[in-house]
Coordinates of C-alpha atoms in Angstrom, one line a residue:
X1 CA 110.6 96.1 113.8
X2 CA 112.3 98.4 111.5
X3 CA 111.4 101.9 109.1
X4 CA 114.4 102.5 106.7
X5 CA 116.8 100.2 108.5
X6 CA 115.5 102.0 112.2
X7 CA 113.9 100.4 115.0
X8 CA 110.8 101.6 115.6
X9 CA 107.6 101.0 117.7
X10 CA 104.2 102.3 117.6
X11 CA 104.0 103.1 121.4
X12 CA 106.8 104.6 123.3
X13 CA 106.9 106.6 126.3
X14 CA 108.4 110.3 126.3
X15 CA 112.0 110.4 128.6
X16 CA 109.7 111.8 130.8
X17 CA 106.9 109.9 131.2
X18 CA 104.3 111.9 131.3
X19 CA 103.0 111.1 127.5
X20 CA 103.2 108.5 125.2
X21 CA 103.9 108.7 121.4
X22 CA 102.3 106.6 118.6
X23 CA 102.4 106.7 115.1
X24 CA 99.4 108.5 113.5
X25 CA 98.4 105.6 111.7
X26 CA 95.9 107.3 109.5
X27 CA 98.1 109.0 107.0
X28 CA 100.2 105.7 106.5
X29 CA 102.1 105.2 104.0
X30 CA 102.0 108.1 102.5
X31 CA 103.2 110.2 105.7
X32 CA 105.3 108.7 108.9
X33 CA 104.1 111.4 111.4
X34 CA 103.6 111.1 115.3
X35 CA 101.4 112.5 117.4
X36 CA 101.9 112.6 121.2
X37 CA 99.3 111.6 123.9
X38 CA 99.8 113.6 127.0
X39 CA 96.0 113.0 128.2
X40 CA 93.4 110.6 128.6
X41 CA 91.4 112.9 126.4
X42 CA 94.1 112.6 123.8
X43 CA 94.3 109.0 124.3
X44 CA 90.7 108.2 123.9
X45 CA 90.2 110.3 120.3
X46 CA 93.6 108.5 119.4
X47 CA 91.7 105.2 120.0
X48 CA 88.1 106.2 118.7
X49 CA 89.2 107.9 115.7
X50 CA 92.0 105.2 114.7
X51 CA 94.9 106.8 115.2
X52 CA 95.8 104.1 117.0
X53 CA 94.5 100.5 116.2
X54 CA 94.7 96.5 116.1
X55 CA 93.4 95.2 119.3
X56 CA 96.7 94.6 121.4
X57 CA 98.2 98.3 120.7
X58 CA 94.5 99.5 121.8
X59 CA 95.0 97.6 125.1
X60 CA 98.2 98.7 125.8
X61 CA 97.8 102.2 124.9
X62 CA 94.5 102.3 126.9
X63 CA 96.8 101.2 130.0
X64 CA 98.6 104.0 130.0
X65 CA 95.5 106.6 129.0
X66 CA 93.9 105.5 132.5
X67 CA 97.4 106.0 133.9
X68 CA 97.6 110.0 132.9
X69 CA 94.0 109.6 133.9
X70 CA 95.0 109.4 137.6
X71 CA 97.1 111.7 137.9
X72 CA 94.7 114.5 139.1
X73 CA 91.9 112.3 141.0
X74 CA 93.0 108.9 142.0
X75 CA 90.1 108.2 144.1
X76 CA 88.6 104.4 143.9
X77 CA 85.4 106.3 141.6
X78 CA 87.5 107.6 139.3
X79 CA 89.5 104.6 139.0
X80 CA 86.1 103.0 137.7
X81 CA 84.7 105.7 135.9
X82 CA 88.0 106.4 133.8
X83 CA 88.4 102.5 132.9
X84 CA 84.4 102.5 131.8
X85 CA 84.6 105.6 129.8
X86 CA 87.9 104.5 128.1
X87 CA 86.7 101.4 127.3
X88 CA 83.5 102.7 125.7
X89 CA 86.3 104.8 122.6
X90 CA 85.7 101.2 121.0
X91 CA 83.6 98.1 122.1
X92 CA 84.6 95.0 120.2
X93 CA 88.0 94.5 120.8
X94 CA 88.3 92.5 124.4
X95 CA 92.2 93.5 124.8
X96 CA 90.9 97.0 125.5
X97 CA 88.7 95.9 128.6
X98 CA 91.8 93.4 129.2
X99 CA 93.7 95.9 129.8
X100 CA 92.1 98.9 131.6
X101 CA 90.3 96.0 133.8
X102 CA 93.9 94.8 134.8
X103 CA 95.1 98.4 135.6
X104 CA 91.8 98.9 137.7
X105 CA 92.1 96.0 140.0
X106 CA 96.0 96.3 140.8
X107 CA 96.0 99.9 141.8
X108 CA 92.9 99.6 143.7
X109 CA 94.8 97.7 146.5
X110 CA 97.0 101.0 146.6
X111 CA 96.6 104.0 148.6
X112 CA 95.2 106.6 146.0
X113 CA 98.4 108.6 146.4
X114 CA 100.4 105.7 144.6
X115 CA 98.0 105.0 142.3
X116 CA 99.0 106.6 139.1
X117 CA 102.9 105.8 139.2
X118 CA 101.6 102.2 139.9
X119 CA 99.1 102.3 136.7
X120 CA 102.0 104.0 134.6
X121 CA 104.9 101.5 135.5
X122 CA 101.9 98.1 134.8
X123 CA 101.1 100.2 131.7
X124 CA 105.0 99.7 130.5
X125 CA 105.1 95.8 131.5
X126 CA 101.8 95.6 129.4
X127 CA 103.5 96.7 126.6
X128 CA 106.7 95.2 127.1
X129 CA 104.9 91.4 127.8
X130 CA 102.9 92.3 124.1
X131 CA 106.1 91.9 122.3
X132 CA 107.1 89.0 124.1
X133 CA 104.0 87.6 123.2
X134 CA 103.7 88.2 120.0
X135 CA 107.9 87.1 119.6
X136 CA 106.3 83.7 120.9
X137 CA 103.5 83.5 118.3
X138 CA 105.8 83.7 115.7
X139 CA 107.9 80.6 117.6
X140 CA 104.9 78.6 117.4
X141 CA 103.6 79.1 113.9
X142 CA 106.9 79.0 112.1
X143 CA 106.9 75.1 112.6
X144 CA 103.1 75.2 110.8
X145 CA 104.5 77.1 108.1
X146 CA 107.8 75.0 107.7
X147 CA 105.7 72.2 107.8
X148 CA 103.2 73.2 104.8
X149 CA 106.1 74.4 102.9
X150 CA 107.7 70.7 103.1
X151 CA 104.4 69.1 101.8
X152 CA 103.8 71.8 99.3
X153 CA 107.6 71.3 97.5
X154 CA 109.0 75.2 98.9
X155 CA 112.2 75.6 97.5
X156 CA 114.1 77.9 94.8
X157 CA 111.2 79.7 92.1
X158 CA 108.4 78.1 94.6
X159 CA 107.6 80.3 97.5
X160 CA 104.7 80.0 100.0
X161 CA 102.0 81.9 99.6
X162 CA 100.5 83.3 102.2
X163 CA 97.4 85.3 102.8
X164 CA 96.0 87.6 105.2
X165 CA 93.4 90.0 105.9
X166 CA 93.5 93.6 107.7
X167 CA 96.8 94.5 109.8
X168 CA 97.6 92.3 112.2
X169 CA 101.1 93.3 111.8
X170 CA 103.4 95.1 114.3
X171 CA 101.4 98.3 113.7
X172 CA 98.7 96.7 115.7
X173 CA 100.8 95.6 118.7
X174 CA 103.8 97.0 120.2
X175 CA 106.2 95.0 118.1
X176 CA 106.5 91.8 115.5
X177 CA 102.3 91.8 114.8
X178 CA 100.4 88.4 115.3
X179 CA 99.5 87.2 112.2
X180 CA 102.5 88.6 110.9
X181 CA 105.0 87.1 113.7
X182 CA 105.2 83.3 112.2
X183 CA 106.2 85.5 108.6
X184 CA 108.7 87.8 109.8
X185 CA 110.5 84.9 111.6
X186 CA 110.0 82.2 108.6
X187 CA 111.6 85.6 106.5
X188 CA 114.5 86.0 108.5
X189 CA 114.9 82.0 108.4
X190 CA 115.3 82.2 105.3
X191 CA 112.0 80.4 104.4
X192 CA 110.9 81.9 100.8
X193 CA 107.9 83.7 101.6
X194 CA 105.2 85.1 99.3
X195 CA 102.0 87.2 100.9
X196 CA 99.3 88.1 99.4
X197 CA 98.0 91.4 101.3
X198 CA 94.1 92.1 100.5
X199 CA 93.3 95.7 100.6
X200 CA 90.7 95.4 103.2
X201 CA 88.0 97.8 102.8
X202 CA 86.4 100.2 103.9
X203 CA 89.6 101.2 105.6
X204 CA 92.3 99.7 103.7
X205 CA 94.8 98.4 106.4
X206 CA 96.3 95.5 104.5
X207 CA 97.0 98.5 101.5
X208 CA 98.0 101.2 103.6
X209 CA 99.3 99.3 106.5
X210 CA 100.0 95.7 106.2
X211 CA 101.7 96.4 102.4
X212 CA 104.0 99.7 104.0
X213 CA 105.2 97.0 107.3
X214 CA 105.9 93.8 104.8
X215 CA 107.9 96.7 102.0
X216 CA 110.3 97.6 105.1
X217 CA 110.8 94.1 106.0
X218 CA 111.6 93.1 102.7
X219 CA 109.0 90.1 102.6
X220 CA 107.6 89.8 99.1
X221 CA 104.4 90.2 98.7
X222 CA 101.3 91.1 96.4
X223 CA 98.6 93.7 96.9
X224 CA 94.9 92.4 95.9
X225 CA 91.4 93.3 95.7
X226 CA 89.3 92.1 98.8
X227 CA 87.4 89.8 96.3
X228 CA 90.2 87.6 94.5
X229 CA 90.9 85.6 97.5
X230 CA 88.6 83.0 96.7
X231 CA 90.0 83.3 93.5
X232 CA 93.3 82.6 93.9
X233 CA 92.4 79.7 96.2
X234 CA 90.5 78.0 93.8
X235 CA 93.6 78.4 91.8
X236 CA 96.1 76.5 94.2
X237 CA 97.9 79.7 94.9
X238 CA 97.3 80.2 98.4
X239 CA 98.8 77.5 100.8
X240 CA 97.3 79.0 104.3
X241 CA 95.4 82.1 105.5
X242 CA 96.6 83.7 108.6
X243 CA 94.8 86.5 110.1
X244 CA 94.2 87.9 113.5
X245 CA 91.3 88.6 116.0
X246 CA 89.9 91.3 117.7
X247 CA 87.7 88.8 120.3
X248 CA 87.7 84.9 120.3
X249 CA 84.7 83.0 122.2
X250 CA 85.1 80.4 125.1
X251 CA 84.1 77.8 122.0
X252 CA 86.6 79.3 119.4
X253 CA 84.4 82.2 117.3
X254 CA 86.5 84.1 116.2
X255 CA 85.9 88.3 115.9
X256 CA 88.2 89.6 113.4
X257 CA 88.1 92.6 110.7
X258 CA 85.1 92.4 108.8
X259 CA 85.8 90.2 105.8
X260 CA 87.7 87.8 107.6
X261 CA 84.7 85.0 107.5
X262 CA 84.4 85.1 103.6
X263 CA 88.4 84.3 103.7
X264 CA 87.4 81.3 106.3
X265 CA 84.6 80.3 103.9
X266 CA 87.1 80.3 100.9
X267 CA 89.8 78.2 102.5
X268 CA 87.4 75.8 103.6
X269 CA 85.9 75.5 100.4
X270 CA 88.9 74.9 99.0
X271 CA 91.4 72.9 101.9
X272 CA 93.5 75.9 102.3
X273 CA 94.4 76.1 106.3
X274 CA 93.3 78.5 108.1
X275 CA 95.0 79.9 111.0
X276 CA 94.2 82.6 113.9
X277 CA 96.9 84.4 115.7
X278 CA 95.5 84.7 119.0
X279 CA 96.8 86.6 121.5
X280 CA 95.6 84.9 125.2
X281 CA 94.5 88.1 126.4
X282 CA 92.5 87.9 123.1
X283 CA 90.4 85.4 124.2
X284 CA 87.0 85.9 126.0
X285 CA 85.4 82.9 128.3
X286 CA 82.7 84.8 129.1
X287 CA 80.9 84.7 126.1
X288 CA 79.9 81.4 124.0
X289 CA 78.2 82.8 121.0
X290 CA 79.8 85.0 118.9
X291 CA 76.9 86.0 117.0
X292 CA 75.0 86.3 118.9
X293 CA 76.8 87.8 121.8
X294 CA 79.6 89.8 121.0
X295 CA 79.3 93.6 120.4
X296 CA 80.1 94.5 116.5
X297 CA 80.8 98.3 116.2
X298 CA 79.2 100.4 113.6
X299 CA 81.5 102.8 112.4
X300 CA 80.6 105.9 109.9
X301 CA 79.6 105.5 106.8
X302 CA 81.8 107.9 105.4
X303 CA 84.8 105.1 105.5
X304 CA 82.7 103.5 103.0
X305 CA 81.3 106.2 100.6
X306 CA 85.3 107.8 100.9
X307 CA 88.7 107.2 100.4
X308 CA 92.1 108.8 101.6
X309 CA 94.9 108.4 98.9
X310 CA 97.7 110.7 97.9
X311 CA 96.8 113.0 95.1
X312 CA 99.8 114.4 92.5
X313 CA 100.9 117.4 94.4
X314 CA 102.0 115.2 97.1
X315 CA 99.2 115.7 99.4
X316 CA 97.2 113.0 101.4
X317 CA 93.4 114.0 101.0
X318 CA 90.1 112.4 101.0
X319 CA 87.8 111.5 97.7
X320 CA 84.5 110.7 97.3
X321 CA 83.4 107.3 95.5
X322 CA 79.9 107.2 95.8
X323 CA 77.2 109.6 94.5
X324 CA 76.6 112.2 97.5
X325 CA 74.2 110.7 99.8
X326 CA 74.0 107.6 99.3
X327 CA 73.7 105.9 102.3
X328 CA 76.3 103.5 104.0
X329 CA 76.2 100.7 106.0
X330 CA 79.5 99.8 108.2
X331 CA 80.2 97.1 110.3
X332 CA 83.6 97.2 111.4
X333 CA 83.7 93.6 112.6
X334 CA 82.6 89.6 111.7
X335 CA 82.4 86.4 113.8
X336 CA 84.0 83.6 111.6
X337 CA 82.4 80.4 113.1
X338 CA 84.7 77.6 115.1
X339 CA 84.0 74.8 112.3
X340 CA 85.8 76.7 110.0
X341 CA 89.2 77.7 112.3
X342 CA 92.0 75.2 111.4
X343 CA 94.0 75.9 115.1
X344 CA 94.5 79.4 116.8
X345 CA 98.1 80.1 117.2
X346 CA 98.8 81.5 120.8
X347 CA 101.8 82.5 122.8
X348 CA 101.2 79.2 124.7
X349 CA 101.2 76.7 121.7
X350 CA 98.9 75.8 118.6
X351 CA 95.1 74.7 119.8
X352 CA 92.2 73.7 118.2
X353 CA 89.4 75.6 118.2
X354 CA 87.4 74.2 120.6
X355 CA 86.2 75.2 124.1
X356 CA 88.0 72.0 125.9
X357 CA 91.3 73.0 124.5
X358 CA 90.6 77.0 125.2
X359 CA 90.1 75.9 128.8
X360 CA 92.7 74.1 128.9
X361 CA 95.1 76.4 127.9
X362 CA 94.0 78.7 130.3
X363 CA 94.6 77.1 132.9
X364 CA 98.0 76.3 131.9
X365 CA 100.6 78.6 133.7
X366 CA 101.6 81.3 132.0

């Protein structure tokens, strides 16, 4: 995607690849600033403490983080005890074990002394298949939103509007987002396009993050207050939720941004679709129950009782909006049930949300 007409990506390698460099994602949009990763140390803080985020950049940036990890002890325990500690920066998100677990078992069928090269160059194709897949998302729900737009009368003075939750733009992937693929490609269509962006406490990533990517893009769109989704649905002026995931269940739970099963709750209420971007790698077979089986992080409290905004004099700093102490409760993460999933968009086509179709599409070739 592109910042002020430039091509940029949240991940790149340095020219000579011994470090990667991301966007510090924290002190957007006030602040475009990088920060390079030259260690696995590095890379897990940068993963932990946000500076990098959305489940597919985690993965990707993870990949090469065990990479620079083998550099100095390649040896088939540090192979497993790197991949287990990286993966423990955060739990929920599956692409992050994805990822590290496909690094692990291709370069332990190497000698140890061609270990680290071989996890550096998978890291790259990692990253480079994320675009591609996310390109192909955005293939397969334009027809869904071309579609709605026919039945709902689109045309001149009658956008679509869409909604989504969290950023599950290009910031959290290497390139075109998931939920945001299908709207970048309907945009440059020439489909009119309206989103609203909901703020997405306690963090804020559709204000900070998904509002900055859609204002470079040029999409129109509308900033609102977590709460007047249902709202505006009830209204008739939202025509389909997208969002992404952070873990999807062998029978279609969906674990997303917390927040993300009132939307599902809303649209159902009201017949408004709603759709999951869903990366494959995304998906987990290995668990059934979402609620009772996936891990839901508990982050600090302090994202709740505190917010980051940028004061007069130009600099970004942090504000208290509760009285001091007050305790705070945090779940990063909720499970949105399979009854109330429309279809999951994947690289591989649109499926229900149902385990016979998820196993079925796996065992499609890729």
């Amino acid at each position: 995607m592109k910042v002020q007409g430039q091509a940029l990506r949240p991940l790149r390698e340095t020219a000579s690849r011994d470090a990667v460099v991301v966007i510090d994602q924290r002190l957007l949009p006030h602040r475009l600033a990088f920060e390079t990763l030259a260690t696995p140390e590095a890379v897990h803080h940068a993963i932990r403490e946000m500076v990098v985020r959305g489940a597919p950049l985690i993965g990707a940036t993870a990949a090469y983080g065990l990479a620079l990890a083998l550099k100095p002890d390649a040896s088939d325990c540090a192979v497993e005890e790197q991949a287990e500690w990286l993966k423990a920066a955060r739990p929920t998100a599956v692409n992050l074990a994805w990822a590290l677990d496909r690094v692990v078992r291709h370069v332990r069928a190497l000698p140890a002394g061609e270990r680290a090269e071989a996890a550096w160059v998978l890291a790259a194709a990692i990253a480079e298949e994320d675009v591609e897949v996310n390109r192909r998302i955005g293939e397969h729900g334009l027809p869904l939103l071309r579609d709605i737009a026919a039945r709902k009368g689109v045309g001149p003075g009658r956008p679509l509007h869409v909604l989504t939750h969290c950023n599950a733009g290009w910031l959290a992937t290497v390139d075109w987002g998931t939920a945001t693929s299908p709207i970048y490609q309907g945009h440059e269509a020439g489909l009119p396009l309206h989103v609203w962006v909901d703020e997405t406490r306690p963090r804020n990533q559709g204000a900070s993050l998904t509002a900055w990517e859609l204002g470079q893009a040029g999409v129109p769109h509308t900033l609102i207050a977590d709460n007047a989704g249902g709202h505006l649905m009830q209204h008739g002026q939202v025509d389909l939720v997208i969002v992404g995931c952070d873990r999807v269940t062998a029978r279609g739970d969906v674990c997303n941004k917390i927040g993300t099963y009132l939307k599902a709750l809303a649209a159902h209420d009201n017949g408004v679709p709603f759709f999951v971007a869903m990366p494959t790698s995304t998906l987990d077979l290995s668990v059934a129950d979402g609620l009772a089986e996936i891990p839901i992080e508990e982050r600090r409290g302090r994202e709740v009782t505190h917010l980051a905004g940028l004061a007069a004099s130009g600099e970004v700093i942090e504000v208290a909006i509760a009285p001091a102490g007050t305790p705070a409760a945090n779940p990063a993460f909720d499970v949105t049930p399979a009854r109330l999933v429309t279809a999951l968009i994947t690289e591989r086509g649109v499926v229900p949300a149902e385990e016979r179709a998820l196993h079925a599409l796996m065992a499609q070739t890729p």
